[in-house]
mmCIF file of C-alpha atoms in Angstrom:
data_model
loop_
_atom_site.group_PDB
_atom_site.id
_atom_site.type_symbol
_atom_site.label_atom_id
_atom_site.label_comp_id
_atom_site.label_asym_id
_atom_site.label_seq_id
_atom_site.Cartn_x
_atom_site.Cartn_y
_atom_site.Cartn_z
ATOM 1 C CA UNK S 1 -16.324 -30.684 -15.851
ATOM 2 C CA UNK S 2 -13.116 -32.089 -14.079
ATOM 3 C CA UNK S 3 -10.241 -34.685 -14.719
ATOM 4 C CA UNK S 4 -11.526 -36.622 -11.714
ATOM 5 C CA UNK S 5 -12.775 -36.429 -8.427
ATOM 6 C CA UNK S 6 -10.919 -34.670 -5.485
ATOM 7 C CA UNK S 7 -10.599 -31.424 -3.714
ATOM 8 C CA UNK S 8 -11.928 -28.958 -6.300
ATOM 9 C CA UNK S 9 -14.970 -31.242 -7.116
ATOM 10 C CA UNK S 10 -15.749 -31.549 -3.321
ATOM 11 C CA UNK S 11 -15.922 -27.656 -3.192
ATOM 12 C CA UNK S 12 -18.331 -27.368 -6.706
ATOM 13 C CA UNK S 13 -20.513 -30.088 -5.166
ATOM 14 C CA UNK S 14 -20.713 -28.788 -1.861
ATOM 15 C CA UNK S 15 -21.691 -25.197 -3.038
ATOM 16 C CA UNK S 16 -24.034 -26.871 -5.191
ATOM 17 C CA UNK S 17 -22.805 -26.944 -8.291
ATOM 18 C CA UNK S 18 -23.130 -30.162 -10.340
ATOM 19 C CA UNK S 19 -19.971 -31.555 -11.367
ATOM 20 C CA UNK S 20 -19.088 -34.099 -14.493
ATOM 21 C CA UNK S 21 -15.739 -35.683 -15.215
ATOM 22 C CA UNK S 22 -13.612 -36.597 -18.383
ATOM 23 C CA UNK S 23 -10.175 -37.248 -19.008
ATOM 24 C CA UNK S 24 -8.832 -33.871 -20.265
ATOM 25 C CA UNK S 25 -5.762 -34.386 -22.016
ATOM 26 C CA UNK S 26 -3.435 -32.784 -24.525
ATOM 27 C CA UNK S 27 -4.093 -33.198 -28.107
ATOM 28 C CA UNK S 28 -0.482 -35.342 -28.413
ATOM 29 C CA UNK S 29 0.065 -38.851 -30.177
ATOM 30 C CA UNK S 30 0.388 -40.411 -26.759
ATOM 31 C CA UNK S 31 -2.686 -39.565 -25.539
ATOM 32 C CA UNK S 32 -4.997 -40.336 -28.732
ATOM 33 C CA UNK S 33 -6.296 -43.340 -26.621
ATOM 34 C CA UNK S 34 -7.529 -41.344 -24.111
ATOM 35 C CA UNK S 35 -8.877 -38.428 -26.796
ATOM 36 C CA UNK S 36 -10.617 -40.999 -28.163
ATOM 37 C CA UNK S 37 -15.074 -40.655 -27.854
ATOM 38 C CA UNK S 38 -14.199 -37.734 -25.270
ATOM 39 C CA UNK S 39 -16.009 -35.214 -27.817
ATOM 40 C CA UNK S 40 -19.372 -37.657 -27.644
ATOM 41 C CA UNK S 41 -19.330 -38.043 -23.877
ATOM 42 C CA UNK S 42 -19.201 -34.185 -23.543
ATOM 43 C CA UNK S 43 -21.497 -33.701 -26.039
ATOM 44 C CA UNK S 44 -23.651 -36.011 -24.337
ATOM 45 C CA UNK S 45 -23.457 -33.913 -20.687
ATOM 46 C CA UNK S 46 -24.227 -30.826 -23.212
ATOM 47 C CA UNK S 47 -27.285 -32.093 -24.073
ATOM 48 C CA UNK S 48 -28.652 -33.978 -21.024
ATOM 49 C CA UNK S 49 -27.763 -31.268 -18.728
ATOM 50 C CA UNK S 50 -29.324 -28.088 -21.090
ATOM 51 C CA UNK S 51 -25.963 -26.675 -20.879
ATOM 52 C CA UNK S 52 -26.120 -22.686 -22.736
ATOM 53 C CA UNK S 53 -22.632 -21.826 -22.283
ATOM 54 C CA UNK S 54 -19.230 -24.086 -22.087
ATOM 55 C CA UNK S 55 -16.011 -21.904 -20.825
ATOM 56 C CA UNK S 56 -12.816 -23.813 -21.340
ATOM 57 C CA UNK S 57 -9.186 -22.895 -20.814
ATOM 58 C CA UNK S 58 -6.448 -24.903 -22.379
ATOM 59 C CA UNK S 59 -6.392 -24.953 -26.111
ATOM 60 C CA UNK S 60 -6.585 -28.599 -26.372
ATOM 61 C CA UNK S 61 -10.217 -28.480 -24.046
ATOM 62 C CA UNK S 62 -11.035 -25.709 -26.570
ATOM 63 C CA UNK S 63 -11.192 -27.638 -29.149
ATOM 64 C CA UNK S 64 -12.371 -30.878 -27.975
ATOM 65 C CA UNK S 65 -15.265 -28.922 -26.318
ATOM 66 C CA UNK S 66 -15.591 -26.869 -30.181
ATOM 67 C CA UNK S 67 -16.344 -30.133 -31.465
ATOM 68 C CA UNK S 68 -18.120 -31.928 -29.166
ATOM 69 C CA UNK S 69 -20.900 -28.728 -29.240
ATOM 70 C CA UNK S 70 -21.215 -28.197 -32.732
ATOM 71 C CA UNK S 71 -24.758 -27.703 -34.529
ATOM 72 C CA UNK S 72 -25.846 -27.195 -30.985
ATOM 73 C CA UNK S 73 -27.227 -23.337 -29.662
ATOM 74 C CA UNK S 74 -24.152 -23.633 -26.961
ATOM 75 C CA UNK S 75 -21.911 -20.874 -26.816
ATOM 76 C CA UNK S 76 -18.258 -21.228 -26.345
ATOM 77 C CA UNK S 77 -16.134 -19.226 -24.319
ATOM 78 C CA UNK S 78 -12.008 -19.428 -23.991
ATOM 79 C CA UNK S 79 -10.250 -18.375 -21.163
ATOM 80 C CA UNK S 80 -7.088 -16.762 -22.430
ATOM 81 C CA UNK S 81 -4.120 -17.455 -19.711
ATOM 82 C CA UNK S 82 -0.971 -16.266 -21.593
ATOM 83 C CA UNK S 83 0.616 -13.802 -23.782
ATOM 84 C CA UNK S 84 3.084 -16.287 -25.566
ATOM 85 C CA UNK S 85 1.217 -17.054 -29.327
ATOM 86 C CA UNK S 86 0.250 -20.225 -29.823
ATOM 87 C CA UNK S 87 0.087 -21.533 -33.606
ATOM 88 C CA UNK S 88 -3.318 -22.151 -33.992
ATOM 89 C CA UNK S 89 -4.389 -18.965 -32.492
ATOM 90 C CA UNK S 90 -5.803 -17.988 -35.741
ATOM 91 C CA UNK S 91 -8.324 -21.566 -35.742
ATOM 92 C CA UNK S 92 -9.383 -20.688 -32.459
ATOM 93 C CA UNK S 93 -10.277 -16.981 -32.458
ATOM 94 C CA UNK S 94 -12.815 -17.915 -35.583
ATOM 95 C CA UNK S 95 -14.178 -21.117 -33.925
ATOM 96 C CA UNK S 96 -15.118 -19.528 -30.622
ATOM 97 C CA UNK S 97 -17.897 -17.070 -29.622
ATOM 98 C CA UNK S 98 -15.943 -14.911 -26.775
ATOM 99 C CA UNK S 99 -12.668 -14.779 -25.345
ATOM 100 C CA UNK S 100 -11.484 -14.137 -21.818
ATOM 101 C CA UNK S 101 -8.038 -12.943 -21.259
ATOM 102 C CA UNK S 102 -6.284 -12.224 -18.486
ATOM 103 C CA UNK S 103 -4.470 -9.471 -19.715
ATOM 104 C CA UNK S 104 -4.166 -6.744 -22.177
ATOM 105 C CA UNK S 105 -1.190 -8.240 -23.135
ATOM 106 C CA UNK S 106 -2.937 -11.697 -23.674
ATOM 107 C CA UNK S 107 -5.157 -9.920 -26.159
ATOM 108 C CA UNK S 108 -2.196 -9.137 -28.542
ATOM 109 C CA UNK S 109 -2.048 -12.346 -29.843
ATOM 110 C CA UNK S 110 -5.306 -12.058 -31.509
ATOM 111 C CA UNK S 111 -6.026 -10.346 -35.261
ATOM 112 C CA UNK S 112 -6.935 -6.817 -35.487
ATOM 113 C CA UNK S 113 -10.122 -7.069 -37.832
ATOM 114 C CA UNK S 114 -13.261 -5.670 -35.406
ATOM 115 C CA UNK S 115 -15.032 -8.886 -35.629
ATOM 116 C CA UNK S 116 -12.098 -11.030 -33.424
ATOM 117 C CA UNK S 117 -11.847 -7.533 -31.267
ATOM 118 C CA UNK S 118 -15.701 -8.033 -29.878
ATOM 119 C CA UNK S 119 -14.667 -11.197 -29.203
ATOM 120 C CA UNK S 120 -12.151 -10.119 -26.707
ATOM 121 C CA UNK S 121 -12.556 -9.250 -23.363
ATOM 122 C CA UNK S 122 -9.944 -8.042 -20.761
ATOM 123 C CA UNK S 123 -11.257 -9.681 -17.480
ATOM 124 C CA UNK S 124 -8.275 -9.614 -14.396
ATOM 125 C CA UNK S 125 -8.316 -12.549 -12.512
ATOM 126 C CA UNK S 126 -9.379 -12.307 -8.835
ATOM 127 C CA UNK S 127 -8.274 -12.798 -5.263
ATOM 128 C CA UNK S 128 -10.344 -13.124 -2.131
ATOM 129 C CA UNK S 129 -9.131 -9.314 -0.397
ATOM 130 C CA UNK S 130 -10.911 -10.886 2.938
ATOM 131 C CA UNK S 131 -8.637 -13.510 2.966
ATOM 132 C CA UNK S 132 -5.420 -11.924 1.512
ATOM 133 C CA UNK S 133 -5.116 -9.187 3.691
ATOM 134 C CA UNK S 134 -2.552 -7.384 5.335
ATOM 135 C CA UNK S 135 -1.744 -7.803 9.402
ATOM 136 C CA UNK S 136 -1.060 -4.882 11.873
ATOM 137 C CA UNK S 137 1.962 -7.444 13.222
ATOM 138 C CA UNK S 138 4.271 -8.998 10.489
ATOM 139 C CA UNK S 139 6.525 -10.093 13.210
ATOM 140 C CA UNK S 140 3.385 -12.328 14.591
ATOM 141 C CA UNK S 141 2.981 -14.669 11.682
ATOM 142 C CA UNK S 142 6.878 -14.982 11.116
ATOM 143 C CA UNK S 143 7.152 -16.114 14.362
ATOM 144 C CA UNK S 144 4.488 -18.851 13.713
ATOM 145 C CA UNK S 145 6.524 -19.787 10.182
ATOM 146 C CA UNK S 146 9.667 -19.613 12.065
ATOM 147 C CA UNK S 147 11.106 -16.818 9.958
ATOM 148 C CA UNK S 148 13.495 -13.846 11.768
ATOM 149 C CA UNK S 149 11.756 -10.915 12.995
ATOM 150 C CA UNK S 150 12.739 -7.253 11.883
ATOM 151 C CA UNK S 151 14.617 -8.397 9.201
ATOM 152 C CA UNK S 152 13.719 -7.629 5.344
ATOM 153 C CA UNK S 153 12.018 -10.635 3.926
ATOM 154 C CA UNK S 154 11.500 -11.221 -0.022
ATOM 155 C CA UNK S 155 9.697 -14.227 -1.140
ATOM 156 C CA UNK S 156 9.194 -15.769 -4.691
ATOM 157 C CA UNK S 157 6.447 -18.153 -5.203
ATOM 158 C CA UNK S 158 5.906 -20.076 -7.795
ATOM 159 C CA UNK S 159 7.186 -23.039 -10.510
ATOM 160 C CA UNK S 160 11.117 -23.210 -9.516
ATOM 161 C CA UNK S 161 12.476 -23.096 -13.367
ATOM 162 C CA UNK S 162 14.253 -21.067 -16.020
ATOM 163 C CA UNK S 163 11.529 -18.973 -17.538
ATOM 164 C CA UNK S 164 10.534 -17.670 -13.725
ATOM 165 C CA UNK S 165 13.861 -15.879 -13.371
ATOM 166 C CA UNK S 166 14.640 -18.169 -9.970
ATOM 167 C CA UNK S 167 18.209 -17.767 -11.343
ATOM 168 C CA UNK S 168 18.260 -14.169 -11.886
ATOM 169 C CA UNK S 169 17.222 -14.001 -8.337
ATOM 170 C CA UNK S 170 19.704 -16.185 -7.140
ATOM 171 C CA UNK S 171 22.315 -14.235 -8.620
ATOM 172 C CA UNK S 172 20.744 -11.018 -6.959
ATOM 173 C CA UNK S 173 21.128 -12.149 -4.054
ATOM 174 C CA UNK S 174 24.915 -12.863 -4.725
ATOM 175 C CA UNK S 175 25.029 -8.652 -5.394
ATOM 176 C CA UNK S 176 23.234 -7.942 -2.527
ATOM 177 C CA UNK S 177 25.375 -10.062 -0.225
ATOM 178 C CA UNK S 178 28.388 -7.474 -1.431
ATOM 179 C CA UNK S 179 26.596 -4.811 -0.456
ATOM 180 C CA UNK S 180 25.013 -5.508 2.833
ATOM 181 C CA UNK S 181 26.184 -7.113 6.225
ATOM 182 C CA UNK S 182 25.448 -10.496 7.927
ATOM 183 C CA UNK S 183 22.919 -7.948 9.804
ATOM 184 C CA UNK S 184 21.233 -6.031 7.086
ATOM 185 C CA UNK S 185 21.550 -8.855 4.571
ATOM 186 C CA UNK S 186 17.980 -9.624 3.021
ATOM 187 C CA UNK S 187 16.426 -12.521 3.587
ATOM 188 C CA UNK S 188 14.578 -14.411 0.514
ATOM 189 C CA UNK S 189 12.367 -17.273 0.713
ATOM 190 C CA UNK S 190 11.222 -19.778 -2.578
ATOM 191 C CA UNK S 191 8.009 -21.044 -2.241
ATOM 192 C CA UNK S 192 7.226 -23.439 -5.002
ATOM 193 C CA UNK S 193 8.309 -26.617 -6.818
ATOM 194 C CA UNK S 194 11.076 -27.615 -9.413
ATOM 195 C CA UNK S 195 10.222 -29.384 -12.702
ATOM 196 C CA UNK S 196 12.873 -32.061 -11.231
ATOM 197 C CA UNK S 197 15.548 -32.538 -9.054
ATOM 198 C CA UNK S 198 18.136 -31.369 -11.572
ATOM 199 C CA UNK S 199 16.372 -28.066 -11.698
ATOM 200 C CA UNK S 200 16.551 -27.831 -7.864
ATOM 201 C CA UNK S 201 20.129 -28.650 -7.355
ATOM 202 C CA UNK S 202 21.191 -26.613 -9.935
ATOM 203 C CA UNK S 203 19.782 -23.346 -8.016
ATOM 204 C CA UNK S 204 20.754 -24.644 -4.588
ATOM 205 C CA UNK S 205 24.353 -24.636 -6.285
ATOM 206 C CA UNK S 206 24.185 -21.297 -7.720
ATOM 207 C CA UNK S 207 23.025 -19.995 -4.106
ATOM 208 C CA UNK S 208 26.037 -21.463 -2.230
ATOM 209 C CA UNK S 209 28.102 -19.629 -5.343
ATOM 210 C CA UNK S 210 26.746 -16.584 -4.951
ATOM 211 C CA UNK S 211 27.326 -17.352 -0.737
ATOM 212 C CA UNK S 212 24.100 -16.778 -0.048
ATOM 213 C CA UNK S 213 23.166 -20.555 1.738
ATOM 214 C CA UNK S 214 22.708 -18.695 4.947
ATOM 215 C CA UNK S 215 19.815 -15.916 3.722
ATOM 216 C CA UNK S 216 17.589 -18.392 1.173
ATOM 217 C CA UNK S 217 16.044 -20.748 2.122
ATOM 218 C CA UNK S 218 13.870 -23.137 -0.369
ATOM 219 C CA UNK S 219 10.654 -24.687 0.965
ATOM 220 C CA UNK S 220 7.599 -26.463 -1.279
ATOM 221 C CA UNK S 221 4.353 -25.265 -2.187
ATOM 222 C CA UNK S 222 2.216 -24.112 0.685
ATOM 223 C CA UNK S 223 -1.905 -24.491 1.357
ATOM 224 C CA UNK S 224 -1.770 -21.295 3.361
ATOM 225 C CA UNK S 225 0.450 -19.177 1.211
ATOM 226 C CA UNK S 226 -1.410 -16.137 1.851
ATOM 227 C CA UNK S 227 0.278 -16.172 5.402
ATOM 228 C CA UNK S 228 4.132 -16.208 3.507
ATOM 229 C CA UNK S 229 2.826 -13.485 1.798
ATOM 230 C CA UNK S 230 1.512 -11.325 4.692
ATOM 231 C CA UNK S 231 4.714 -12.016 6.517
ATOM 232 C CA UNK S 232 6.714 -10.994 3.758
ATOM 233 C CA UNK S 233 7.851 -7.599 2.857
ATOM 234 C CA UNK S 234 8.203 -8.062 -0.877
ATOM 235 C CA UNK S 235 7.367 -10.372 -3.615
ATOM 236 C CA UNK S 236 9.312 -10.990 -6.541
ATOM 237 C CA UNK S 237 8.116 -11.715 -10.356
ATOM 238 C CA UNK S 238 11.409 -12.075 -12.032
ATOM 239 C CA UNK S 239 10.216 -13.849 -15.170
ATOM 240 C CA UNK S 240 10.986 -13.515 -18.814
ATOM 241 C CA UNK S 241 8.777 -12.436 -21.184
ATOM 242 C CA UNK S 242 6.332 -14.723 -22.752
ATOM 243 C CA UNK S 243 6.334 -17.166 -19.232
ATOM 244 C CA UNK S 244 3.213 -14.738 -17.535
ATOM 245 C CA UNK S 245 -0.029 -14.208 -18.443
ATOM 246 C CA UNK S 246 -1.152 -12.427 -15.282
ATOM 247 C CA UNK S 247 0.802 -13.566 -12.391
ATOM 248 C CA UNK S 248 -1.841 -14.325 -9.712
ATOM 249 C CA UNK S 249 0.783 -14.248 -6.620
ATOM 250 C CA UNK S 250 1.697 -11.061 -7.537
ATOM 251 C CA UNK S 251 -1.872 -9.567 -6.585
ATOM 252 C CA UNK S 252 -2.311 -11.773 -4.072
ATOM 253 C CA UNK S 253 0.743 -10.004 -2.433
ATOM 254 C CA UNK S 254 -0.526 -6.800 -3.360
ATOM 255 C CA UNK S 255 -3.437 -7.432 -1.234
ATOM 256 C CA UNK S 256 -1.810 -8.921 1.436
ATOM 257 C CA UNK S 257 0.050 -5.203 1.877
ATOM 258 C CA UNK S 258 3.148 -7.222 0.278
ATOM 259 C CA UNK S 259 4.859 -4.899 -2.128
ATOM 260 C CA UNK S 260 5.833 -6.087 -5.608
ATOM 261 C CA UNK S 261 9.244 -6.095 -7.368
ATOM 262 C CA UNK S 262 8.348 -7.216 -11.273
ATOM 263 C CA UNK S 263 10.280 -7.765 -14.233
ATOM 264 C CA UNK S 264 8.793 -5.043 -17.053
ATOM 265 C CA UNK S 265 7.118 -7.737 -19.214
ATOM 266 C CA UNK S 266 3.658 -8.112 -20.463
ATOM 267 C CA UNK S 267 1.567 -9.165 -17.943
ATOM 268 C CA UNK S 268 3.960 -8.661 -14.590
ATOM 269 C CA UNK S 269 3.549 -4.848 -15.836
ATOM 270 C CA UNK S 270 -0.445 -4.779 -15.801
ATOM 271 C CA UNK S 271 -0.369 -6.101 -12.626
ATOM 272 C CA UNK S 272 1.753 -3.380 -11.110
ATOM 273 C CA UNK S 273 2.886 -0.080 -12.138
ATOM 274 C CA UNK S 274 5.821 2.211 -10.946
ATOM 275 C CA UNK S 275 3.643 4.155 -8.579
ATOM 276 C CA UNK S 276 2.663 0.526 -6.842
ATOM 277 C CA UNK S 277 5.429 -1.438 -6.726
ATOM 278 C CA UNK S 278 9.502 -1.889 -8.409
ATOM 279 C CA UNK S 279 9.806 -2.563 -12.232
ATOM 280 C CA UNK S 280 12.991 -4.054 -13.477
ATOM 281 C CA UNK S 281 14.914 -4.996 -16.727
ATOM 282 C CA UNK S 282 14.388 -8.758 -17.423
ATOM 283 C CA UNK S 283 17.291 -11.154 -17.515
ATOM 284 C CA UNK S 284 18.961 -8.779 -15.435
ATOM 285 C CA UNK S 285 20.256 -9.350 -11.672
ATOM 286 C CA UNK S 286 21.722 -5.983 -11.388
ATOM 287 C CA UNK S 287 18.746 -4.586 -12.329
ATOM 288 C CA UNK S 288 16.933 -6.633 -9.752
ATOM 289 C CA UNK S 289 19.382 -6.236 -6.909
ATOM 290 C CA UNK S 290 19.042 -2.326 -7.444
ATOM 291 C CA UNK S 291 15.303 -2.747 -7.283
ATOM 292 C CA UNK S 292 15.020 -5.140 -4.244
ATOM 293 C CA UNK S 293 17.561 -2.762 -2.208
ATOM 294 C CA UNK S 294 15.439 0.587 -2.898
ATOM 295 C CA UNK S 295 13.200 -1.041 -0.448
ATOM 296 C CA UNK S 296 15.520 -2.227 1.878
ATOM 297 C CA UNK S 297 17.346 0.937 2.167
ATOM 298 C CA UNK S 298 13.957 3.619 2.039
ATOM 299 C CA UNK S 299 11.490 1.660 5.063
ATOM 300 C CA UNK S 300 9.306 5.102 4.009
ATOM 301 C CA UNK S 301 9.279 4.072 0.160
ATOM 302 C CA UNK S 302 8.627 0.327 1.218
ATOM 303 C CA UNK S 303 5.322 1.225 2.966
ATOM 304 C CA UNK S 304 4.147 3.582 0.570
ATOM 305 C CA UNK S 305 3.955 1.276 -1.776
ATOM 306 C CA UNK S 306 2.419 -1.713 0.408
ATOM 307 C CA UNK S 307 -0.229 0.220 0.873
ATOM 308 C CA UNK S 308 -0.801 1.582 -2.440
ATOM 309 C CA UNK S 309 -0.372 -2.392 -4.070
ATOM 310 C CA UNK S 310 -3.317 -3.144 -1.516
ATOM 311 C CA UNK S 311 -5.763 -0.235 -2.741
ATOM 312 C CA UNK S 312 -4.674 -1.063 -6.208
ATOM 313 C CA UNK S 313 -5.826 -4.917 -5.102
ATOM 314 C CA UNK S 314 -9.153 -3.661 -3.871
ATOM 315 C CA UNK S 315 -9.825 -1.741 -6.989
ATOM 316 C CA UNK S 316 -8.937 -4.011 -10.285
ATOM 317 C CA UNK S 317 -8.526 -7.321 -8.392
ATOM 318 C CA UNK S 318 -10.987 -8.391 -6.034
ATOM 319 C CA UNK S 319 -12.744 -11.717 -6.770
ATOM 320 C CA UNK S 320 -16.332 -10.266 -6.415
ATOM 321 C CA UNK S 321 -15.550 -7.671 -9.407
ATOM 322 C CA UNK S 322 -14.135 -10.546 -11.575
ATOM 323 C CA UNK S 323 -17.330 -12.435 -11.240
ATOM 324 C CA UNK S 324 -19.454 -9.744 -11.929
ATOM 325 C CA UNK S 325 -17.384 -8.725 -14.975
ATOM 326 C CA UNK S 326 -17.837 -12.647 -16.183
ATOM 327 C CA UNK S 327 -21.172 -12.981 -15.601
ATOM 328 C CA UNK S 328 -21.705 -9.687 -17.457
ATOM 329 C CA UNK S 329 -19.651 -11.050 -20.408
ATOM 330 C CA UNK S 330 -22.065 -14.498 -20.035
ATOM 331 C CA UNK S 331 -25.042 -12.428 -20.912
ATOM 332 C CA UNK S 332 -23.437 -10.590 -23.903
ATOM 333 C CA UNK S 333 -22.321 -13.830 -25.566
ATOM 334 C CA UNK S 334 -25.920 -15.442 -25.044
ATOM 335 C CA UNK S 335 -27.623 -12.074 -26.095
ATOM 336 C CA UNK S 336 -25.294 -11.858 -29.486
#
C-alpha cells in the first residue's frame, strides 16, 4: 500500500507483488480532508484481499491502519524507525500486536512491563552486501566521479540540516585545515539535500569561514550512492542524539569497505563500535577533527578498520538475514 504510483510500485508489481494506493498523510488539521474515509478504503483492501498481517511505519499509518482493521483477525505490526519518544508511544505499544525496531536504542522508548517487551523485536535494517561492496581500485571509480586520486576522501550523506551535525563537520574541517597542508588536506564530500536554500547557504558560508571552499564540495542526492561510498575512505555520522534511529548509510559504507567515523549516540553506536570504526563526542568538532585525522595520519589503522566495518556488514547487516529475521517475527505474531 503506497501514496501513488511510481518507481517503488513499478518494482512491487514487477516482482509480483500486488500493490494498492491511498493517500497517507499526517494526522494534522490540514490534512483532515484527505484523512477523511481513508480507514474504510483500507479496511476495504483488508478484507477483499484476505490480508493476515498489515506492517506500517509512521505513527500516523499506525493508527489509521489500527482502525481501519479492527474486529478483524489481522495482525498489526509497527516498524519502529527512531529513538526520539513520541507522545503517544504509550497508545501505540497497547494497540499493536508486534513491534519492529531498528535499534536497541529504539526499544527504550517502550514500558518495561513483560507484556510490551514480547512485543518488541530488535530487527537491523539491511543492505544488499552484493551490491555495496568494496573495489580492489578506489582510484578507478574516483576517476569516473571526477574526484582526486590518492588523496583522503570523507563523505557525509544524508538530509543537509542541524540535527545531522553538517555544521559540526564544517567546522572540522576548519581544524583540520590548521593542521594539514594544501597537499595532505582532507577532502570531504556532502551528498544529500537541504530542507531549503537558507539551510544550504548558511553551511556554504560557514565552509568559506572555516577556508575550507577549496576541499568540500556539496553535490545532491545520488541514485548510485553506493559508488561515493566505495570511492570514499570514510563516512561520517555526526548527528545529535535523538535525530538516528539506525543510520542506513552508515552500514552501507561499512560494506562498501568505507570506514565509519560516528558520533556516540544511540543508534550511530549500534551500528559501529570502537573496534570497527571512530566514535566521537557529539556537538563537538574537536572531537571530530581528532577522530577524522587518526585515519588520515595511521593508513594501517584506516584499513584495519575498512575491513573489519565490512565483516561486521556481512554479519548483522545483510539484507537476506533481515528478511529472514522478519519473516520469522511474521510467524510468531500470527502463531500468538
Amino acid at each position: 500500500l503506497v501514496p501513488s504510483a511510481g518507481e517503488l510500485s513499478e518494482r512491487l508489481e514487477s516482482s509480483g507483488c500486488k500493490t494498492f494506493f491511498a493517500p497517507l498523510v499526517s494526522l494534522k488539521p490540514k490534512n483532515i480532508s484527505k484523512a477523511f474515509g481513508l480507514p474504510e478504503h483500507i479496511r476495504k483492501i483488508l478484507i477483499e484481499n484476505d490480508i493476515k498481517i498489515i506492517h506500517p511505519d509512521y505513527p500516523s499509518d499506525t493508527f489509521m491502519c489500527w482502525v481501519a482493521k479492527r474486529k478483524l483477525d489481522i495482525k498489526l505490526i509497527w516498524h519502529v524507525r527512531w529513538t526520539e519518544k513520541f507522545f503517544k508511544d504509550r497508545l501505540f505499544e497497547r494497540i499493536v500486536d508486534g513491534m519492529i525496531g531498528v535499534s536497541d536504542a529504539a526499544g527504550r522508548r517502550f514500558s518495561d512491563s513483560a507484556k510490551i517487551r514480547a512485543k518488541y523485536r530488535t530487527i537491523y535494517n539491511g543492505v544488499d552486501c552484493q551490491l555495496f561492496k568494496p573495489l580492489e581500485d578506489r582510484n578507478s571509480i574516483r576517476r569516473v566521479l571526477d574526484m582526486p586520486e590518492n588523496r583522503f576522501i570523507l563523505i557525509f550523506v544524508g538530509i543537509l540540516k542541524d540535527g545531522k551535525g553538517v555544521y559540526d563537520l564544517a567546522n572540522a574541517m576548519g581544524i583540520l585545515r590548521k593542521k594539514y597542508s594544501d597537499e595532505l588536506m582532507p577532502y570531504l564530500y556532502y551528498v544529500g539535500t537541504a530542507p531549503n536554500q537558507e539551510k544550504l547557504e548558511q553551511l556554504n558560508t560557514l565552509i568559506k569561514e572555516n577556508n575550507c571552499s577549496e576541499f568540500v564540495r556539496i553535490i545532491p542526492q545520488q541514485k548510485n550512492i553506493h559508488e561515493w561510498m566505495q570511492a570514499a575512505d570514510a563516512l561520517a555520522i555526526p548527528s545529535h542524539e535523538g535525530n538516528e534511529g539506525m543510520p542506513r548509510v552508515m552500514y552501507e559504507a561499512l560494506a562498501c569497505g568505507t570506514a565509519g567515523i560516528g558520533t556516540d549516540i544511540s543508534g550511530v553506536n549500534e551500528a559501529i563500535t570502537p573496534s570497527t570504526g571512530i566514535l566521537v563526542d557529539e556537538k563537538n568538532p574537536d572531537s571530530l577533527a581528532l577522530g577524522i585525522a587518526k585515519l588520515v595520519d595511521d593508513p594501517l589503522l584506516l584499513k584495519e578498520l575498512q575491513q573489519k566495518g565490512r565483516q561486521r556488514a556481512l554479519d548483522f547487516f545483510d539484507i537476506r538475514n533481515h528478511a529472514r529475521d522478519v519473516m520469522n517475527f511474521y510467524d510468531e505474531i500470527l502463531s500468538r
